[in-house]
mmCIF file of C-alpha atoms in Angstrom:
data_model
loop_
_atom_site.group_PDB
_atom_site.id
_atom_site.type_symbol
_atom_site.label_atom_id
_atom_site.label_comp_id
_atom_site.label_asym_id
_atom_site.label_seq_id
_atom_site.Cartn_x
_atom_site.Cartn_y
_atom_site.Cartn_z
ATOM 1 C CA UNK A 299 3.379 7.377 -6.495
ATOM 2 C CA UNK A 300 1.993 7.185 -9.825
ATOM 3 C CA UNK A 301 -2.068 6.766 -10.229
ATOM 4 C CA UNK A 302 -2.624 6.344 -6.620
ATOM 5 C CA UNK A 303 -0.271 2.952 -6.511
ATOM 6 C CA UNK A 304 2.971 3.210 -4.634
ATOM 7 C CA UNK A 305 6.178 1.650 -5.709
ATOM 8 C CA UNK A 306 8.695 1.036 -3.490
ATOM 9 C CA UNK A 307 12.078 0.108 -4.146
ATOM 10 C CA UNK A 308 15.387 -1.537 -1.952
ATOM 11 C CA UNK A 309 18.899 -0.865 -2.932
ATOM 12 C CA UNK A 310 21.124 -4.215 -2.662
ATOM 13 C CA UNK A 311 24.932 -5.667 -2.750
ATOM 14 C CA UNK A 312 26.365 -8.707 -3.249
ATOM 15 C CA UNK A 313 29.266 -10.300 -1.046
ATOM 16 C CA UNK A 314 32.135 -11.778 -2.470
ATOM 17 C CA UNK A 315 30.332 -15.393 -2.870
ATOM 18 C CA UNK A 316 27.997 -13.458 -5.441
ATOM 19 C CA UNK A 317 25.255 -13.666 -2.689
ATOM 20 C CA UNK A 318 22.342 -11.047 -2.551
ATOM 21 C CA UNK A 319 22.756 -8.986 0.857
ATOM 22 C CA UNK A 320 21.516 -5.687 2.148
ATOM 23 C CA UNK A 321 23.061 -2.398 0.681
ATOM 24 C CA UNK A 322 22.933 -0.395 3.768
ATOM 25 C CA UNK A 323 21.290 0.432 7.498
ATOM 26 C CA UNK A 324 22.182 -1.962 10.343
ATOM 27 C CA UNK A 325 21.448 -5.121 8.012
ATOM 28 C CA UNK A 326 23.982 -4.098 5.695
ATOM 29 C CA UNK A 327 25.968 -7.137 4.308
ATOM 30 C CA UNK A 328 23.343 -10.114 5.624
ATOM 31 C CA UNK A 329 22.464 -12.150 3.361
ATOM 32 C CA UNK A 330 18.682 -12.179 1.813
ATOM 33 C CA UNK A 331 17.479 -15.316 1.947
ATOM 34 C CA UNK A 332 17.162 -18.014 -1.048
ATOM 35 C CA UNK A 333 14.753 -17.742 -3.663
ATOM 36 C CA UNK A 334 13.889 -13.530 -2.409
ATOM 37 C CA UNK A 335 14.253 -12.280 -6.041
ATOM 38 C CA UNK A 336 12.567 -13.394 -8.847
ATOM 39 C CA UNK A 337 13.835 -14.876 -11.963
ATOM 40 C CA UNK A 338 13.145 -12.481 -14.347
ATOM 41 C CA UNK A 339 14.216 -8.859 -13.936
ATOM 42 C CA UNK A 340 12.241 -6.198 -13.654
ATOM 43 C CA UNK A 341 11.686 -3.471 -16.659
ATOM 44 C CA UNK A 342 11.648 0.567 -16.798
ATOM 45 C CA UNK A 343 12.125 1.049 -20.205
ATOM 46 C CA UNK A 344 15.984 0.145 -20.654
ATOM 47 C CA UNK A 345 16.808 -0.272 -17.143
ATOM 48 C CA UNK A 346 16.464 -3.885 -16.417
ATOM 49 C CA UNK A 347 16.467 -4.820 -12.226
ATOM 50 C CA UNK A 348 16.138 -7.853 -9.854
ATOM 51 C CA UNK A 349 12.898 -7.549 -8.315
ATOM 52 C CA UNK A 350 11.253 -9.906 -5.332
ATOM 53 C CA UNK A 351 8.727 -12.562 -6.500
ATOM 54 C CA UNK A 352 5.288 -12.101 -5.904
ATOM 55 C CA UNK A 353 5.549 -14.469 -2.653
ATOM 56 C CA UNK A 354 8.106 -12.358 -1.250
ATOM 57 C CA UNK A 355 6.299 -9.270 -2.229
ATOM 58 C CA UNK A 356 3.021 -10.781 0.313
ATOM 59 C CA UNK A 357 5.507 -11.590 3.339
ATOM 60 C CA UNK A 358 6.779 -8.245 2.685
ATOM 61 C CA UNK A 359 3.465 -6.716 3.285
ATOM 62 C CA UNK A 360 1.865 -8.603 5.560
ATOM 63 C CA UNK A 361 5.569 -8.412 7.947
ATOM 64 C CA UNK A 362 6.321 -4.848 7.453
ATOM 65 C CA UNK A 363 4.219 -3.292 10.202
ATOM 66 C CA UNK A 364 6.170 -5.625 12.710
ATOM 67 C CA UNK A 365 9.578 -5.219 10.898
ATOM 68 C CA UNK A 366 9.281 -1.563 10.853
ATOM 69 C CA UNK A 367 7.331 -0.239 14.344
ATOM 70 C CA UNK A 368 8.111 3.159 13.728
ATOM 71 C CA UNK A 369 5.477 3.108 10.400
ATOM 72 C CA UNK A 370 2.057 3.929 11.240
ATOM 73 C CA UNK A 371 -0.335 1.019 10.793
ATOM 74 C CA UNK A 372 -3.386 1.699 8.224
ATOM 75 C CA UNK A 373 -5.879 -0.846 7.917
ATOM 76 C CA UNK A 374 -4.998 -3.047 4.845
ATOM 77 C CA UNK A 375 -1.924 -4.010 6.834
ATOM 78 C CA UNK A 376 -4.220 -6.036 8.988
ATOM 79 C CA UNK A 377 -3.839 -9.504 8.204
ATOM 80 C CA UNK A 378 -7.602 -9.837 7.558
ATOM 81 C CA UNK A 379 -8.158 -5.975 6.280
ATOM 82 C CA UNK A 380 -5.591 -6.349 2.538
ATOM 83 C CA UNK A 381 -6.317 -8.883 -0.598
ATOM 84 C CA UNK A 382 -3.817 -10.938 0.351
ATOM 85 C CA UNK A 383 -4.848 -12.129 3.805
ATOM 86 C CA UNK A 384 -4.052 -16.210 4.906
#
């Protein structure tokens, strides 16, 4: 948490075919799908690293309370109660 805005971050693999997967927990070694990551990498200061385009980020969001039932639900995961509500 820096400033009151959280980052987040996902540790992943690749398989053998040079796909993206999951690094670890019972999805480890699925495949992410196409198109998850963005083109450009990510920056902190020298470290450069694959990060999930803006789309992705949105799904992300608005799917994590069902993904994940064991995280409370707050408000602005509402589809109707964050900025980036269909």
């Amino acid at each position: 948490m820096k400033d009151g805005l959280e980052s987040s971050f996902t540790l992943v693999d690749t398989d053998a075919a040079g796909r993206v997967t999951v690094a670890g927990g019972s999805w480890a070694g699925m495949p992410w799908p196409d198109g998850l990551l963005g083109a450009e990498p990510g920056r902190i200061g020298a470290l450069e690293a694959p990060i999930a385009g803006p789309r992705v980020q949105i799904e992300i969001k608005r799917m994590m309370p069902d993904w994940d039932a064991s995280r409370p639900r707050r408000a602005e995961d509402g589809l109707g109660g964050h900025r980036y509500s269909r």
